[in-house]
Each structure stands twice: as C-alpha cells, then as structure tokens.
Coordinates of C-alpha atoms in Angstrom, one line a residue:
X1045 CA 0.0 0.0 0.0
X1046 CA 1.6 3.3 -1.1
X1047 CA 0.4 6.8 -1.2
X1048 CA -1.2 7.8 -4.5
X1049 CA -2.1 11.3 -5.7
X1050 CA -4.3 12.3 -8.6
X1051 CA -2.5 13.5 -11.7
X1052 CA -1.5 17.2 -11.5
X1053 CA -2.3 17.3 -7.8
X1054 CA -0.8 20.3 -6.0
X1055 CA -0.4 21.3 -2.4
X1056 CA -0.1 25.0 -1.6
X1057 CA 0.3 25.6 -5.3
X1058 CA 3.2 23.2 -5.7
X1059 CA 2.7 20.0 -7.8
X1060 CA 3.3 16.9 -5.7
X1061 CA 5.6 15.6 -8.5
X1062 CA 7.9 18.6 -7.8
X1063 CA 7.9 18.0 -4.0
X1064 CA 8.7 14.4 -4.7
X1065 CA 11.8 15.3 -6.8
X1066 CA 13.0 17.7 -4.2
X1067 CA 12.6 15.1 -1.4
X1068 CA 14.5 12.5 -3.4
X1069 CA 17.4 15.0 -4.0
X1070 CA 17.5 15.9 -0.3
X1071 CA 17.5 12.2 0.7
X1072 CA 20.5 11.6 -1.5
X1073 CA 22.5 14.6 -0.3
X1074 CA 21.2 15.4 3.2
X1075 CA 21.4 19.0 1.9
X1076 CA 18.3 21.2 1.7
X1077 CA 20.2 23.4 -0.7
X1078 CA 19.9 20.6 -3.3
X1079 CA 16.2 20.7 -2.8
X1080 CA 15.7 24.4 -3.4
X1081 CA 18.4 24.5 -6.1
X1082 CA 16.9 21.7 -8.3
X1083 CA 16.9 23.7 -11.6
X1084 CA 15.3 20.9 -13.6
X1085 CA 12.2 21.2 -11.3
X1086 CA 12.1 24.7 -9.8
X1087 CA 12.5 27.8 -12.1
X1088 CA 14.1 29.8 -9.4
X1089 CA 15.3 29.4 -5.8
X1090 CA 12.2 31.3 -4.7
X1091 CA 10.0 28.5 -6.2
X1092 CA 12.2 25.9 -4.5
X1093 CA 12.1 27.7 -1.2
X1094 CA 8.3 27.8 -1.3
X1095 CA 8.2 24.0 -2.0
X1096 CA 10.6 23.3 0.8
X1097 CA 8.4 25.3 3.2
X1098 CA 5.4 23.2 2.1
X1099 CA 7.4 20.0 2.7
X1100 CA 8.1 21.2 6.2
X1101 CA 4.5 22.1 6.9
X1102 CA 3.4 18.6 5.8
X1103 CA 5.9 17.0 8.2
X1104 CA 8.0 15.5 5.5
X1105 CA 11.3 16.8 6.8
X1106 CA 13.2 16.5 10.1
X1107 CA 13.9 19.6 12.3
X1108 CA 17.3 20.2 10.7
X1109 CA 15.8 19.8 7.2
X1110 CA 18.7 17.4 6.4
X1111 CA 16.6 14.1 6.3
X1112 CA 13.2 12.9 5.5
X1113 CA 10.7 11.7 8.1
X1114 CA 9.0 8.3 7.5
X1115 CA 6.0 10.2 5.9
X1116 CA 8.5 12.1 3.8
X1117 CA 10.0 8.8 2.5
X1118 CA 6.5 7.6 1.7
X1119 CA 5.7 10.7 -0.3
X1120 CA 9.0 10.5 -2.1
X1121 CA 8.1 7.1 -3.3
X1122 CA 4.4 7.9 -4.0
X1123 CA 2.7 7.7 -7.4
X1124 CA 0.5 10.1 -9.3
X1125 CA -2.4 8.3 -10.8
X1126 CA -5.7 8.9 -12.5
X1127 CA -8.3 8.3 -9.8
X1128 CA -11.0 5.7 -10.7
X1129 CA -14.5 5.5 -9.5
X1130 CA -15.1 2.8 -6.8
X1131 CA -17.7 1.0 -8.9
X1132 CA -15.2 0.6 -11.8
X1133 CA -12.4 -0.5 -9.4
X1134 CA -14.7 -3.2 -7.9
X1135 CA -15.6 -4.4 -11.4
X1136 CA -11.9 -4.9 -12.1
X1137 CA -11.5 -6.7 -8.8
X1138 CA -14.4 -9.0 -9.5
X1139 CA -12.9 -10.0 -12.9
X1140 CA -9.6 -10.8 -11.2
X1141 CA -11.3 -12.9 -8.5
X1142 CA -13.1 -14.9 -11.2
X1143 CA -9.8 -15.4 -12.9
X1144 CA -8.4 -16.9 -9.7
X1145 CA -11.3 -19.3 -9.5
X1146 CA -10.7 -20.4 -13.1
X1147 CA -7.0 -21.0 -12.3
X1148 CA -7.7 -23.1 -9.2
X1149 CA -10.4 -25.1 -11.1
X1150 CA -7.7 -26.6 -13.4
X1151 CA -6.3 -29.8 -11.7
X1152 CA -3.1 -29.5 -13.9
X1153 CA -2.5 -25.9 -13.0
X1154 CA 1.0 -24.5 -12.8
X1155 CA 0.1 -22.3 -9.8
X1156 CA -2.5 -22.1 -7.1
X1157 CA -4.0 -18.9 -5.6
X1158 CA -4.3 -19.7 -2.0
X1159 CA -5.5 -16.5 -0.3
X1160 CA -6.2 -12.9 -1.3
X1161 CA -6.3 -10.0 1.1
X1162 CA -7.8 -6.6 0.2
X1163 CA -6.8 -3.4 1.9
X1164 CA -6.5 0.3 1.2
X1165 CA -9.0 2.6 -0.5
X1166 CA -11.1 0.0 -2.2
X1167 CA -11.6 -1.9 1.1
X1168 CA -12.6 1.4 2.8
X1169 CA -15.1 2.2 0.1
X1170 CA -13.6 5.6 -0.9
X1171 CA -15.6 7.1 -3.8
X1172 CA -12.4 7.6 -5.9
X1173 CA -9.4 5.2 -5.6
X1174 CA -5.9 5.3 -7.0
X1175 CA -5.3 1.6 -7.3
X1176 CA -6.5 -1.8 -5.8
X1177 CA -4.3 -2.9 -2.9
X1178 CA -4.0 -6.7 -2.8
X1179 CA -1.7 -9.2 -1.2
X1180 CA -2.0 -12.4 -3.2
X1181 CA -0.6 -15.6 -1.7
X1182 CA 0.2 -18.1 -4.4
X1183 CA 2.2 -21.4 -4.6
X1184 CA 3.1 -24.2 -7.0
X1185 CA 0.2 -26.2 -8.4
X1186 CA -0.6 -29.6 -6.8
X1187 CA 1.3 -31.6 -9.5
X1188 CA 4.5 -29.7 -8.7
X1189 CA 4.5 -29.9 -4.9
X1190 CA 7.3 -32.4 -4.9
X1191 CA 8.8 -31.5 -8.3
X1192 CA 10.5 -28.2 -8.1
X1193 CA 12.8 -28.6 -11.1
X1194 CA 9.8 -29.7 -13.2
X1195 CA 8.0 -26.6 -12.0
X1196 CA 10.8 -24.4 -13.2
X1197 CA 11.0 -26.2 -16.5
X1198 CA 7.3 -25.8 -17.2
X1199 CA 7.4 -22.2 -16.1
X1200 CA 10.1 -21.5 -18.7
X1201 CA 8.1 -23.4 -21.3
X1202 CA 5.0 -21.3 -20.4
X1203 CA 6.9 -18.0 -20.6
X1204 CA 8.4 -18.8 -24.0
X1205 CA 4.9 -19.0 -25.4
X1206 CA 4.5 -15.2 -25.2
X1207 CA 8.2 -14.4 -25.0
X1208 CA 10.0 -16.8 -27.4
X1209 CA 13.5 -15.5 -26.8
X1210 CA 13.2 -15.4 -23.0
X1211 CA 16.3 -16.4 -21.0
X1212 CA 16.0 -16.3 -17.2
X1213 CA 18.3 -13.5 -16.0
X1214 CA 18.7 -15.1 -12.5
X1215 CA 17.8 -18.4 -10.9
X1216 CA 14.0 -18.9 -10.5
X1217 CA 13.2 -15.7 -12.5
X1218 CA 11.0 -17.8 -14.9
X1219 CA 8.7 -18.8 -12.0
X1220 CA 8.1 -15.1 -11.0
X1221 CA 7.5 -14.1 -14.7
X1222 CA 5.1 -17.1 -15.2
X1223 CA 3.2 -16.4 -12.0
X1224 CA 2.8 -12.7 -12.8
X1225 CA 1.5 -13.5 -16.3
X1226 CA -1.0 -16.2 -15.0
X1227 CA -2.3 -13.8 -12.3
X1228 CA -2.6 -10.6 -14.2
X1229 CA -2.4 -11.6 -17.9
X1230 CA 0.1 -10.3 -20.4
X1231 CA -0.6 -6.7 -19.5
X1232 CA -1.4 -5.8 -16.0
X1233 CA -4.2 -3.1 -15.7
X1234 CA -2.8 0.2 -14.3
X1235 CA -5.2 0.1 -11.4
X1236 CA -3.7 -3.2 -10.2
X1237 CA -0.2 -1.7 -9.6
X1238 CA -1.0 -2.0 -5.9
X1239 CA -1.4 -5.8 -6.1
X1240 CA 1.6 -7.8 -4.8
X1241 CA 2.2 -11.6 -5.2
X1242 CA 3.8 -13.2 -2.1
X1243 CA 5.1 -9.8 -0.9
X1244 CA 4.4 -10.5 2.8
X1245 CA 4.3 -6.8 3.4
X1246 CA 0.8 -6.7 4.9
X1247 CA 1.9 -8.9 7.8
X1248 CA 4.5 -6.3 8.8
X1249 CA 2.2 -3.2 9.1
X1250 CA -0.7 -2.4 11.3
X1251 CA -3.2 -2.0 8.4
X1252 CA -6.8 -3.2 8.3
X1253 CA -7.5 -5.9 5.7
X1254 CA -10.1 -8.2 4.4
X1255 CA -9.7 -11.8 3.4
X1256 CA -11.8 -11.8 0.2
X1257 CA -10.7 -15.1 -1.4
X1258 CA -9.4 -18.5 -0.2
X1259 CA -8.8 -21.6 -2.3
X1260 CA -11.1 -23.6 0.1
X1261 CA -14.1 -21.2 0.2
X1262 CA -13.8 -19.2 -3.0
X1263 CA -14.9 -15.5 -3.2
X1264 CA -16.2 -13.7 -0.1
X1265 CA -16.9 -10.1 -0.9
X1266 CA -18.6 -9.6 2.5
X1267 CA -15.8 -11.0 4.6
X1268 CA -15.2 -9.1 7.9
X1269 CA -12.6 -6.4 8.0
X1270 CA -9.8 -7.4 10.2
X1271 CA -7.9 -4.9 12.4
X1272 CA -4.6 -6.3 11.1
X1273 CA -3.3 -9.2 9.1
X1274 CA -3.5 -12.4 11.2
X1275 CA 0.3 -12.8 11.1
X1276 CA 1.0 -9.2 12.2
X1277 CA 3.2 -9.0 15.3
X1278 CA 3.9 -5.5 16.6
X1279 CA 6.8 -6.8 18.7
X1280 CA 8.8 -7.8 15.6
X1281 CA 11.0 -5.1 14.1
X1282 CA 11.1 -4.9 10.4
X1283 CA 13.6 -3.4 8.0
X1284 CA 11.0 -1.6 5.9
X1285 CA 12.4 1.9 5.5
X1286 CA 9.4 3.2 3.6
X1287 CA 6.2 3.1 5.6
X1288 CA 3.1 1.8 3.9
X1289 CA 0.7 4.8 4.1
X1290 CA -2.5 5.1 2.2
X1291 CA -2.8 8.9 2.5
X1292 CA -1.4 12.0 4.3
X1293 CA -3.3 14.8 6.0
X1294 CA -3.0 18.2 4.3
X1295 CA -3.4 20.7 7.1
X1296 CA -5.4 23.9 6.9
X1297 CA -2.8 26.6 6.2
X1298 CA -3.2 29.5 8.6
X1299 CA -1.2 32.7 8.7
X1300 CA 2.1 31.8 7.0
X1301 CA 5.5 32.5 8.4
X1302 CA 8.3 34.0 6.4
X1303 CA 10.5 31.6 4.5
X1304 CA 13.9 30.4 5.8
X1305 CA 16.2 33.1 4.5
X1306 CA 19.0 30.6 4.1
X1307 CA 17.5 29.5 0.8
X1308 CA 19.3 32.4 -0.9
X1309 CA 22.6 30.8 0.1
X1310 CA 21.4 27.3 -0.8
X1311 CA 21.7 26.6 3.0
X1312 CA 25.5 26.8 2.9
X1313 CA 26.8 27.4 6.5
X1314 CA 28.9 30.4 5.3
X1315 CA 25.7 32.1 4.0
X1316 CA 27.5 33.1 0.8
X1317 CA 25.2 34.4 -1.9
X1318 CA 26.7 33.5 -5.3
X1319 CA 25.2 35.0 -8.5
X1320 CA 26.0 32.0 -10.7
X1321 CA 23.9 29.8 -8.4
X1322 CA 20.9 31.5 -10.0
X1323 CA 21.9 30.6 -13.5
X1324 CA 23.1 32.9 -16.3
X1325 CA 22.5 36.6 -15.9
X1326 CA 20.9 36.5 -19.4
X1327 CA 18.2 34.1 -18.1
X1328 CA 17.8 35.0 -14.4
X1329 CA 16.9 38.5 -13.2
X1330 CA 18.4 38.2 -9.8
X1331 CA 21.8 37.2 -11.2
X1332 CA 21.5 40.1 -13.6
X1333 CA 20.7 42.6 -10.9
X1334 CA 23.6 41.4 -8.7
X1335 CA 26.0 41.7 -11.6
X1336 CA 24.8 45.1 -12.6
X1337 CA 25.0 46.6 -9.1
X1338 CA 28.1 44.9 -7.8
X1339 CA 30.4 47.2 -9.9
X1340 CA 33.4 45.6 -8.1
X1341 CA 34.2 42.1 -6.9
X1342 CA 32.0 41.7 -3.8
X1343 CA 31.2 39.0 -1.3
X1344 CA 27.5 38.9 -0.3
X1345 CA 26.3 36.8 2.7
X1346 CA 23.1 36.1 4.5
X1347 CA 23.4 35.7 8.3
X1348 CA 20.6 34.0 10.4
X1349 CA 22.8 33.6 13.5
X1350 CA 25.4 35.7 15.2
X1351 CA 27.8 32.8 15.0
X1352 CA 28.6 33.5 11.4
X1353 CA 28.9 37.2 11.8
X1354 CA 32.4 38.8 11.8
X1355 CA 32.9 40.6 15.2
X1356 CA 33.2 43.9 13.4
X1357 CA 29.7 43.4 11.8
X1358 CA 28.3 42.2 15.1
X1359 CA 29.5 45.4 16.8
X1360 CA 28.3 47.6 14.0
X1361 CA 24.8 46.3 13.7
X1362 CA 24.3 46.1 17.5
X1363 CA 22.7 43.2 19.2
X1364 CA 22.7 40.2 16.9
X1365 CA 21.4 37.5 19.2
X1366 CA 17.9 38.0 18.0
X1367 CA 18.7 36.7 14.6
X1368 CA 16.6 33.7 13.2
X1369 CA 16.1 32.2 9.8
X1370 CA 12.5 33.3 9.6
X1371 CA 12.8 36.6 11.5
X1372 CA 15.5 39.2 11.8
X1373 CA 18.6 38.6 9.7
X1374 CA 21.7 40.5 8.7
X1375 CA 23.0 40.9 5.1
X1376 CA 26.7 41.7 4.6
X1377 CA 28.7 42.9 1.6
X1378 CA 32.5 43.1 1.4
X1379 CA 34.8 44.4 -1.4
X1380 CA 38.1 42.7 -1.3
X1381 CA 40.1 45.3 -3.1
X1382 CA 39.3 48.3 -0.9
X1383 CA 38.4 46.4 2.3
X1384 CA 35.0 48.0 2.2
X1385 CA 32.5 46.3 4.5
X1386 CA 28.7 47.0 4.7
X1387 CA 25.8 45.5 6.5
X1388 CA 22.0 45.7 6.4
X1389 CA 19.8 44.4 9.2
X1390 CA 16.3 43.5 8.2
X1391 CA 13.2 42.3 10.1
X1392 CA 10.5 40.2 8.5
X1393 CA 6.9 39.6 9.7
X1394 CA 3.7 38.3 8.3
X1395 CA 0.6 39.5 10.3
X1396 CA -3.1 39.9 10.0
X1397 CA -3.9 43.6 10.3
X1398 CA -7.6 44.7 10.0
X1399 CA -8.5 41.7 7.9
X1400 CA -5.5 42.2 5.6
X1401 CA -2.6 39.7 5.4
X1402 CA 0.5 41.9 5.5
X1403 CA 3.9 40.7 4.5
X1404 CA 6.4 43.3 5.9
X1405 CA 10.1 43.8 5.5
X1406 CA 11.7 46.5 7.8
X1407 CA 15.3 47.7 7.2
X1408 CA 16.5 48.3 10.8
X1409 CA 20.0 49.5 10.0
X1410 CA 22.3 50.0 7.0
X1411 CA 25.9 51.2 7.3
X1412 CA 29.4 50.9 5.8
X1413 CA 32.0 50.3 8.5
X1414 CA 34.8 52.8 8.9
X1415 CA 32.9 55.3 6.7
X1416 CA 30.4 58.1 7.5
X1417 CA 28.3 57.4 4.4
X1418 CA 27.0 54.1 3.1
X1419 CA 28.8 52.8 0.1
X1420 CA 26.3 53.1 -2.8
X1421 CA 27.4 49.9 -4.7
X1422 CA 27.0 47.9 -1.5
X1423 CA 23.7 49.4 -0.7
X1424 CA 22.4 48.5 -4.1
X1425 CA 23.6 44.9 -3.8
X1426 CA 22.1 44.5 -0.3
X1427 CA 18.8 46.0 -1.6
X1428 CA 18.7 43.4 -4.3
X1429 CA 19.2 40.6 -1.8
X1430 CA 16.6 42.1 0.6
X1431 CA 14.1 42.5 -2.2
X1432 CA 14.6 38.8 -3.2
X1433 CA 13.9 37.6 0.3
X1434 CA 10.9 39.9 0.5
X1435 CA 9.6 38.6 -2.8
X1436 CA 10.1 35.0 -1.5
X1437 CA 8.1 35.8 1.6
X1438 CA 5.3 37.3 -0.4
X1439 CA 5.3 34.4 -3.0
X1440 CA 5.0 31.9 -0.2
X1441 CA 2.3 33.8 1.6
X1442 CA 0.2 34.4 -1.5
X1443 CA 0.4 30.7 -2.5
X1444 CA -0.7 29.5 1.0
X1445 CA -3.3 32.2 1.2
X1446 CA -4.9 31.0 -2.0
X1447 CA -4.9 27.4 -0.7
X1448 CA -6.5 28.6 2.6
X1449 CA -8.7 31.5 3.5
X1450 CA -7.8 33.8 0.6
X1451 CA -7.6 37.0 2.6
X1452 CA -6.6 40.3 1.0
X1453 CA -2.8 40.6 1.0
X1454 CA -0.4 43.5 1.0
X1455 CA 3.4 43.6 0.8
X1456 CA 5.1 46.5 2.6
X1457 CA 8.7 47.8 3.0
X1458 CA 9.5 50.1 5.9
X1459 CA 12.7 51.6 7.2
X1460 CA 14.1 52.8 10.5
X1461 CA 14.9 56.6 10.8
X1462 CA 18.6 55.9 10.6
X1463 CA 18.3 54.3 7.1
X1464 CA 18.5 56.6 4.0
X1465 CA 15.1 57.4 2.6
X1466 CA 15.8 56.0 -0.8
X1467 CA 16.4 52.4 0.4
X1468 CA 12.8 51.6 0.9
X1469 CA 11.7 52.6 -2.6
X1470 CA 14.8 50.9 -4.1
X1471 CA 13.9 47.6 -2.4
X1472 CA 10.3 47.9 -3.7
X1473 CA 11.6 48.7 -7.2
X1474 CA 13.8 45.6 -7.3
X1475 CA 11.0 43.6 -5.7
X1476 CA 8.6 44.6 -8.5
X1477 CA 11.1 43.5 -11.2
X1478 CA 11.8 40.2 -9.5
X1479 CA 8.1 39.5 -9.0
X1480 CA 7.4 40.4 -12.6
X1481 CA 10.0 37.8 -13.7
X1482 CA 8.3 35.1 -11.6
X1483 CA 4.9 35.8 -13.3
X1484 CA 6.3 35.9 -16.8

C-alpha cells in the first residue's frame, strides 16, 4: 500500500511531483540546498524555497531539514495516478477474482491462488481510488508440490509461449514471470499496480485488511474487515524503510511564516550568496541585478545567526542574538580590493492587520563600516538581496493564502529613521522587477 495522488495534484500551489523530486534530491545529499536549487524542477530558488516550506508544513522533513521523516519517504516514493470510481475498481477486482477461481479449477494448473487480502481505499469504500491494494498468496500447483525442477522447467516453457527469446536473468526468474502472467495476464491493468504476489508486506504493518478469497471457500466479498493481518506481530521489528501509508493529511494553512532566509545561500553554512547559483544573468533576473549593481568584486552573505557574523559586523549592527532564519537577519557585503564592509539588518513579519494579510520587511539598519556614508554599490547589492527575500516571503504567503482563507494581501517595505530614505523605494523597485520575472 503506497500513497497515490491524482494527476497534476498540487499542495499549496506546488505540484506533488515537484515536491517528490525535491525530497529525493535531499534524501541523496542530506542538503536542503539541493532541494531548493533543483533547476530541472524549480525555475528559481524562490520556487524551490516555497516548495521546501510546504514539505516542512506537511511534516516530510526533520527539524534540521537534512533528512526525510517516515512520511517524507512515503511521499518521495508515492505515485501520481488517475483516480478511478469505486464501482469501476470493484468491477476490475471481481474479474480478477473470477480469474483466480478459473486458475484453481484446473487440476493440472501451474500455480494455485491460496489467499487474497484486500486493503486500502477499495476496502474502505472511498468514492475515488488510486489503485487496488491486494496481497496475493500463491504457490506451485498440486502436480508440482514435490517436483521443483519440473515446475521451473514448465514455467520456462510457459513463458516462452509469449516471449520466445526469454532467457532467465537469474535463478527462478522464470517462475516469477510465469506467476505474474498467470495472475494478471500479459498486460497488468494500471489500477492493479498495488497488487503484490507473495510480498508478505501486509503482515509487517498495522493495516486493516479483508480476506476476500481462499482456495477452500472461494470468493467472499462480504468478509469481515480485520484490524490487522493475522500474522502481524507488533513486537517484531522490520527493515521496511518506507512506511506503507494510504494517504497523508493536508493541514489547513493559517497565517504563513516568512520563508527560511538561508534558501538564498542554498543553505550553505557560510551564508555566501553567489550570483551564478541563480543561472546565467541572461536568463535570471536576480543574477543580472547582482552583476549590474556589484560594480566591483564583492562578497554577499546572509546571516541568520550571530555565530557566522564577523565581530566587526556584530558590533556595527548592534545586538545580533535575536537573529533567526524566519525573522530578523543580517546581510553583509565586502569588497576585497578596498576592504569596504557594509551590512543591512532587516526584520520580516507576516501579520493579519484589519483583515489584511500583511507581508512586511523592515530595514532596521544600513551602514558601511569605517565610513560616514553608506557605500552606494554595497547598498544596491544589499537592496537586491533584501528584495529577493521579501519577494520569496510574499510568494510563499500568496500561495498558502490561495490554498486557505484567501484574505486580501499586501506587501510593505518600511525603514528605520537611521536608514537613508531612498532604500525603501529601491527595495520595492527591485522587488517589482523580480516579482514580474516570476509571473512571466
């Protein structure tokens, strides 16, 4: 039993197929940066950041965002399918059960169908189902009980009727191929992807099930629903890494929080913002803006903790212990040639004010160390980075808002008195350009 989603199903505006690819990348690397930076899936880091936040809200990631939870592993291995009406699924199941009766009626049969357990959505009677979850217990036919080599020989002969050039790749492969063909026919119906022959998985999970067929009593569509498989033992530890889940609960999204600002540095501990991480400047507006406003070779960083701040920056921007990935952060810029060093301290909030969902960015401080005036090139670079984070917060809030209560929404940029007046409009100008590139 695995999780299935309807085709093109989305959560919070993110297609489940995209979330799955991001989860698989993170599971391989233990790096959330590989999730948000998956260029084949997410057009920009902003899209990837939003998807990562959705994965966190669904409980698919651990607290450090470096590994998947059991539910996350189940979603990573889920399938997107066309949902089928329950009546049609039951018709397919009835045909399969009648096929089993015909197999067992043959005294010279190659295999016997001993027991069939039904579980999952069809057993529950869901109006729409992804597939039919079955555990089919089969064995050699009565003539082969004491003749294993004869059984393999006749399995190979049977397989070669529909696959003349078949050569078993491994020992006993011919028996599996023959059994699959006898049970499902030459082409298994897509809705039967959840049916397993001799998988023995159902006995390892605490899932309700229904014994709908036995070789002794035939078909029993009204068999009682059992709490678990008769062989299930909760004291036995299994090695199943991927839990067998039928569905996940999609929560009601309330007031969203800002995104984790580390997405801009692809979650690297140094916090370094690198223009080429965003693709070519000719195809990515953020990279183009950074290149245009750098003017000199600069190092840009995002700091969500005082631990990564240089002591000079920590003294310059005041108390830095209140920094957090989704709250107050510090952006820094350094020019190696002239030893210029600048910082911008920003505070981010998402609040409900008078029935309006407000996404606010406040520039608390902006300064160039060892200078009376802020370096213009650094200020422009830091404004671009701040605008990108603000756009990501708004993008995330708008998507969750559409999936939830759909309140009116407003994005605002405010500045402290010590910050030059032109910084607020500059961030809004950059933000408009970046938002426009996301919509195009």
